[in-house]
Amino acid sequence: MTVPPHGTRSSAPDTQQGIRRRNLSRVMHTVAAEGPRSRAAVASRIGLTRAAVSTLVDELIRAGLIEELGPERPGRVGRPGSALAVSAHGPAGLGAEIGVDHLAVHLVDLRGVDRARAEHKGSNRGRHPERVLADLNRLIGEVMAKARGLGLRPAGLAVAVPGLVARDTTTVVHAPNLDWQGHDLRPFLPGDLRLTVDNEANFGALAELWLGTDTPADFIHVSAEIGIGAAIVVDGHLLRGTRGFAGELGHVPVHPDGPACPCGGRGCLEQYAGEEAVLRAVGIASGPNAVPALTRRAASGELRTRAALRDAGTALGIALTGAVHLLDPQAIVLGGALSELAPWLVPALEAELGRRITSGERVVTVSALGSRGPVLGAAHSVVRAVLDDPTGLTLRS
Amino acid sequence: MTVPPHGTRSSAPDTQQGIRRRNLSRVMHTVAAEGPRSRAAVASRIGLTRAAVSTLVDELIRAGLIEELGPERPGRVGRPGSALAVSAHGPAGLGAEIGVDHLAVHLVDLRGVDRARAEHKGSNRGRHPERVLADLNRLIGEVMAKARGLGLRPAGLAVAVPGLVARDTTTVVHAPNLDWQGHDLRPFLPGDLRLTVDNEANFGALAELWLGTDTPADFIHVSAEIGIGAAIVVDGHLLRGTRGFAGELGHVPVHPDGPACPCGGRGCLEQYAGEEAVLRAVGIASGPNAVPALTRRAASGELRTRAALRDAGTALGIALTGAVHLLDPQAIVLGGALSELAPWLVPALEAELGRRITSGERVVTVSALGSRGPVLGAAHSVVRAVLDDPTGLTLRS
């Protein structure tokens, strides 16, 4: 019986090029995370010689990824070095979100600073991708024009969609609330940009991880627009699943003999806590103004709305009990539309978790990014790809 | 807004020592996985020069981790090289399992070949760890004596337990069926061996990953002795959870208003598919002979037993529907006692998954390792630790 090579970490050999790529990334991440720093400070932080770091930094400056701000303020020991900062010009992150009831485009520079955005309200239900993406392309065009004016050029485009995306592809396998099935978005988007398409819950979770305050490295991000999705972050990385379909919290059985769900199952969480279910219980029609209407009614103390949200929170608590037992996360973060309804959902959700899980503390937090999470996560994912592998751009320059 | 360094992979700098450690590991894994190979073949496989590989190999030979078998058989192109093989002597993996109704100890050499074992049947329910581990130490002594006779010395001891183990510790936080709570096992075990303690489902899953045929890199391993545990493998690595408690499938709610569970919850999977629940439905007492009795009755066609196992399979299917939606695994593997009862559990389990999940194919397989999975996984985990970081032993020599 021989031992197969399963599960070997870092199995790629340490070629000179691989080491250079990793070290360039370390310099970028250090300067990005710790603000203006001298070459010497970067060198001591990442454990390389000053000479090695200088070579890497020169390469990053030439590629326009790092800028020199001039001499560091005095008062430090040793010869003053020029402070390095991530560039405020050049490569930037372009993110887009296709929502059921809105479109959004967002631009951040390499420093992670928001630089431009555009938004469009209106239902996309049942519209063909070609039409929806024609609208999106107009917004992208607006933001690109602003980008040019700011001396920024997108290093890629990431698009968040309310549905399942096949792993490592640009194909939306199933977006029930848009009525899209098996549509590749690439042909409808600008051909000159490196394109990523992913589920909105995944991008929302990444935004939480990168931009949230005190976000732990292990959490479940629950997100809702019309459906209920979730993203699972383990050790600071998304758990995507074999096909890219992980995190389908909305179809976890809550009452296994409950009502039939369009997914083919029965008593799925969406049948109790999905927007349609809540709106039905409250007696208002779905549409772009549904969540604001729910929020208004709940805030004004309307009993039927509060009861419907309490029931939804209880159902979320039952489904999340299973998820917590399976994943043992450090926190549960509510994002998307759920974050706006949190004041009326969370008490019932927490009560249910508390009743069912007696060991350990369960931290339920509400995203401060709200419904902007997915588009922010998309834009920042482009920036992170540059920080993770700056050679993609240094080679091109 | 700066971009924090969350989620950066491989953030440790590429020091000479780190590179050497990784390259030694690559040589070990290549020789282990691909059988006797010349230095030249290993070099071409891992993308390093023949000279670099020779230096690494010499170091591994001096440490007793690799042996030279003499010249390779002729017929190949080029100068014949001496074939290298993982050593059949020296460092070995010692694994142990504390079961509710048995103890087992197992020794494998670095090649992954089984070399010695010892077993003891008898209930450990409610016995103090000191007594149980005194029995286990006797078995360990037996196997160590055999090891010495074979020219093998354990490079560490890994112990599988039927309960929750705090991550990266040797403390059993909660093993309900042993009635252990917060017991550190270290004081009761040989002090001269590097010690690992982990949940039996985790070691069972690792055994499946390393020793199973065609085991995918993403799967849920469901395991049962008295309780129902699971281990989640993602990209070839165990998902452990923040505290080390991930995989608690037994406490996923199946019918949220169902019977109270000792865990504090209601209607947990264990209330429907746990051994106690099945035995109660069949009307036989629990104990070391319960599963063989169930198997016999089911095999003979006894209707009450078959119905109880069918109901358990259905409950497993409901809980696993949630797990599949959350994790999108490639397969579900049944191990432990479940593997023996599989013929009567799996049809209902598969029917339930098929009814609830209409997209994609769900592969349910049964472990060929059966109840030996955890002790095998424990023993092999010690071997893998040597392959992953041979410097731990080369430095000592």
Short mmCIF file of C-alpha atoms in Angstrom, two decimals, chain A residues 1-15 18-20 22-23 25-26 29 32-35 45-48 109-114 167 209-212 215-218 230 232 234-237 239-249 251-257 262-268 318-319 321-331 352 355-362 380 383-384 387-388, chain B residues 1-15 18-19 22-23 25-26 29 32-35 45-48 109-114 167 209-212 215-218 230 232 234-237 239-249 251-257 262-268 318-319 321-331 352 355-362 369 380 383-384 387-388:
data_model
loop_
_atom_site.label_atom_id
_atom_site.label_comp_id
_atom_site.label_asym_id
_atom_site.label_seq_id
_atom_site.Cartn_x
_atom_site.Cartn_y
_atom_site.Cartn_z
CA MET A 1 0.00 0.00 0.00
CA THR A 2 1.70 3.22 -1.09
CA VAL A 3 0.85 6.67 0.13
CA PRO A 4 -0.72 8.78 -2.60
CA PRO A 5 0.16 12.47 -2.96
CA HIS A 6 -3.30 13.73 -1.93
CA GLY A 7 -3.45 16.83 0.15
CA THR A 8 0.12 17.98 -0.28
CA ARG A 9 0.25 21.70 0.26
CA SER A 10 2.37 23.95 -1.95
CA SER A 11 3.26 21.20 -4.39
CA ALA A 12 4.52 23.60 -7.08
CA PRO A 13 8.31 23.73 -7.14
CA ASP A 14 10.05 26.87 -5.90
CA THR A 15 11.22 28.17 -9.25
CA GLY A 18 7.52 31.62 -8.53
CA ILE A 19 9.60 33.05 -5.68
CA ARG A 20 9.82 36.43 -7.43
CA ARG A 22 5.40 35.68 -4.27
CA ASN A 23 7.88 38.29 -3.08
CA SER A 25 2.98 40.11 -3.83
CA ARG A 26 4.38 40.33 -0.29
CA HIS A 29 0.38 43.52 0.45
CA ALA A 32 -1.16 48.22 1.04
CA ALA A 33 -1.90 47.02 4.56
CA GLU A 34 0.49 49.18 6.54
CA GLY A 35 0.38 52.46 4.67
CA ARG A 45 8.54 43.41 7.87
CA ILE A 46 8.75 40.61 5.30
CA GLY A 47 12.15 39.23 6.24
CA LEU A 48 14.06 39.94 3.02
CA ASP A 109 -8.14 52.27 -6.87
CA LEU A 110 -5.30 49.99 -5.75
CA ARG A 111 -5.29 51.63 -2.32
CA GLY A 112 -8.88 50.40 -1.89
CA VAL A 113 -10.26 53.94 -2.08
CA ASP A 114 -13.68 54.38 -3.74
CA ARG A 167 -16.76 27.47 -10.65
CA LEU A 209 -13.63 39.90 5.03
CA TRP A 210 -11.61 42.68 3.41
CA LEU A 211 -13.49 45.81 4.49
CA GLY A 212 -15.42 44.85 7.63
CA THR A 215 -14.40 40.30 10.70
CA PRO A 216 -13.02 36.90 11.77
CA ALA A 217 -11.36 34.49 9.32
CA ASP A 218 -14.15 31.90 9.77
CA ALA A 230 -24.85 32.34 1.98
CA ILE A 232 -18.82 30.26 3.81
CA VAL A 234 -12.88 29.26 6.18
CA ASP A 235 -9.42 30.42 7.24
CA GLY A 236 -9.90 33.63 5.26
CA HIS A 237 -10.86 31.85 2.02
CA LEU A 239 -15.42 27.65 0.39
CA ARG A 240 -16.74 27.34 -3.16
CA GLY A 241 -17.72 23.68 -3.44
CA THR A 242 -16.99 21.22 -6.21
CA ARG A 243 -19.14 22.96 -8.81
CA GLY A 244 -19.04 26.41 -7.20
CA PHE A 245 -22.49 25.93 -5.64
CA ALA A 246 -21.61 25.90 -1.92
CA GLY A 247 -23.53 28.16 0.47
CA GLU A 248 -27.08 27.37 -0.71
CA LEU A 249 -28.52 28.04 2.74
CA HIS A 251 -32.46 25.25 0.35
CA VAL A 252 -31.51 23.71 3.67
CA PRO A 253 -34.64 21.83 4.86
CA VAL A 254 -36.24 23.60 7.83
CA HIS A 255 -39.46 21.58 8.09
CA PRO A 256 -38.84 18.54 5.88
CA ASP A 257 -42.57 18.01 5.29
CA PRO A 262 -39.22 25.39 -6.89
CA CYS A 263 -35.80 23.77 -6.28
CA GLY A 264 -37.54 20.39 -6.07
CA GLY A 265 -37.18 20.10 -2.31
CA ARG A 266 -39.71 20.59 0.49
CA GLY A 267 -39.79 22.97 3.43
CA CYS A 268 -36.59 24.75 2.36
CA ILE A 318 -33.13 26.53 12.53
CA ALA A 319 -31.20 26.40 9.24
CA THR A 321 -28.18 25.71 13.70
CA GLY A 322 -27.34 22.99 11.19
CA ALA A 323 -24.76 25.19 9.47
CA VAL A 324 -23.08 26.05 12.79
CA HIS A 325 -22.90 22.37 13.79
CA LEU A 326 -21.36 21.51 10.42
CA LEU A 327 -18.93 24.43 10.10
CA ASP A 328 -18.19 25.71 13.63
CA PRO A 329 -17.74 29.31 12.43
CA GLN A 330 -16.63 32.19 14.60
CA ALA A 331 -19.50 34.43 13.52
CA GLU A 352 -33.48 30.02 18.14
CA ARG A 355 -32.25 27.40 22.37
CA ARG A 356 -30.65 24.81 20.12
CA ILE A 357 -26.92 25.29 20.66
CA THR A 358 -25.96 25.37 24.28
CA SER A 359 -22.17 25.21 23.93
CA GLY A 360 -20.09 28.25 23.06
CA GLU A 361 -21.18 31.72 22.13
CA ARG A 362 -22.77 32.40 18.75
CA HIS A 380 -12.01 44.89 -4.43
CA VAL A 383 -7.59 44.92 -6.66
CA ARG A 384 -6.76 41.83 -4.58
CA LEU A 387 -1.89 42.54 -5.05
CA ASP A 388 -1.80 38.71 -5.07
CA MET B 1 -9.60 52.90 3.35
CA THR B 2 -6.56 50.59 3.21
CA VAL B 3 -6.64 46.99 2.13
CA PRO B 4 -5.87 44.66 5.05
CA PRO B 5 -3.66 41.59 4.56
CA HIS B 6 -6.51 39.10 5.15
CA GLY B 7 -6.50 36.00 3.09
CA THR B 8 -3.00 36.26 1.70
CA ARG B 9 -1.79 32.80 0.87
CA SER B 10 1.78 31.68 1.60
CA SER B 11 2.64 34.78 3.62
CA ALA B 12 5.79 33.26 5.17
CA PRO B 13 8.91 34.56 3.43
CA ASP B 14 10.87 32.19 1.21
CA THR B 15 13.86 31.71 3.48
CA GLY B 18 11.78 27.12 4.27
CA ILE B 19 12.63 26.24 0.66
CA ARG B 22 9.54 22.16 1.18
CA ASN B 23 11.91 20.52 -1.29
CA SER B 25 9.01 17.13 1.49
CA ARG B 26 8.54 17.10 -2.28
CA HIS B 29 6.14 12.62 -1.36
CA ALA B 32 6.33 7.66 -1.58
CA ALA B 33 3.65 8.15 -4.21
CA GLU B 34 5.44 6.84 -7.26
CA GLY B 35 7.43 3.92 -5.87
CA ARG B 45 9.17 14.96 -11.69
CA ILE B 46 9.52 17.88 -9.27
CA GLY B 47 11.32 20.32 -11.58
CA LEU B 48 14.62 20.65 -9.72
CA ASP B 109 5.85 2.12 8.23
CA LEU B 110 6.80 5.17 6.14
CA ARG B 111 5.80 3.32 2.97
CA GLY B 112 2.26 3.11 4.39
CA VAL B 113 2.52 -0.66 4.86
CA ASP B 114 0.68 -2.15 7.87
CA ARG B 167 -8.35 22.30 17.94
CA LEU B 209 -8.62 10.46 1.52
CA TRP B 210 -5.23 8.77 1.74
CA LEU B 211 -6.10 5.08 1.37
CA GLY B 212 -9.46 4.97 -0.40
CA THR B 215 -11.74 9.28 -3.15
CA PRO B 216 -12.35 12.82 -4.42
CA ALA B 217 -10.74 15.89 -2.81
CA ASP B 218 -14.15 17.23 -1.66
CA ALA B 230 -18.98 13.67 10.13
CA ILE B 232 -15.73 17.62 5.92
CA VAL B 234 -12.40 20.48 1.15
CA ASP B 235 -9.69 20.55 -1.50
CA GLY B 236 -7.99 17.60 0.18
CA HIS B 237 -7.90 19.20 3.63
CA LEU B 239 -12.35 21.60 7.58
CA ARG B 240 -11.86 21.74 11.36
CA GLY B 241 -13.87 24.81 12.40
CA THR B 242 -12.88 27.62 14.73
CA ARG B 243 -12.77 25.46 17.85
CA GLY B 244 -12.20 22.15 16.08
CA PHE B 245 -15.88 21.19 16.35
CA ALA B 246 -16.91 21.20 12.67
CA GLY B 247 -18.74 18.17 11.25
CA GLU B 248 -21.33 17.71 14.00
CA LEU B 249 -23.87 16.25 11.58
CA HIS B 251 -26.95 17.63 15.78
CA VAL B 252 -28.30 19.10 12.56
CA PRO B 253 -32.05 19.59 13.12
CA VAL B 254 -34.10 17.09 11.09
CA HIS B 255 -37.54 17.76 12.55
CA PRO B 256 -37.13 21.02 14.50
CA ASP B 257 -40.05 20.21 16.80
CA PRO B 262 -29.00 15.72 25.27
CA CYS B 263 -27.11 18.41 23.30
CA GLY B 264 -29.84 20.90 24.25
CA GLY B 265 -31.40 20.93 20.79
CA ARG B 266 -34.58 19.31 19.46
CA GLY B 267 -35.14 16.81 16.68
CA CYS B 268 -31.39 16.41 15.97
CA ILE B 318 -32.70 15.07 5.25
CA ALA B 319 -29.66 16.21 7.26
CA THR B 321 -29.55 17.52 1.99
CA GLY B 322 -28.69 20.57 4.08
CA ALA B 323 -25.01 19.63 4.17
CA VAL B 324 -24.89 19.13 0.40
CA HIS B 325 -26.54 22.53 -0.22
CA LEU B 326 -24.04 24.21 2.10
CA LEU B 327 -20.88 22.40 0.97
CA ASP B 328 -21.44 21.16 -2.60
CA PRO B 329 -19.23 18.09 -2.09
CA GLN B 330 -18.29 15.62 -4.77
CA ALA B 331 -19.30 12.59 -2.71
CA GLU B 352 -34.34 11.18 0.15
CA ARG B 355 -36.26 13.66 -3.91
CA ARG B 356 -34.86 16.87 -2.44
CA ILE B 357 -31.93 17.71 -4.68
CA THR B 358 -32.79 17.64 -8.33
CA SER B 359 -29.63 19.20 -9.75
CA GLY B 360 -26.45 17.23 -10.27
CA GLU B 361 -25.61 13.71 -9.27
CA ARG B 362 -25.09 12.80 -5.63
CA LEU B 369 -11.99 0.58 5.39
CA HIS B 380 -1.08 7.33 8.60
CA VAL B 383 3.53 9.11 8.50
CA ARG B 384 2.12 12.09 6.57
CA LEU B 387 6.51 13.24 4.63
CA ASP B 388 5.22 16.82 4.97
#
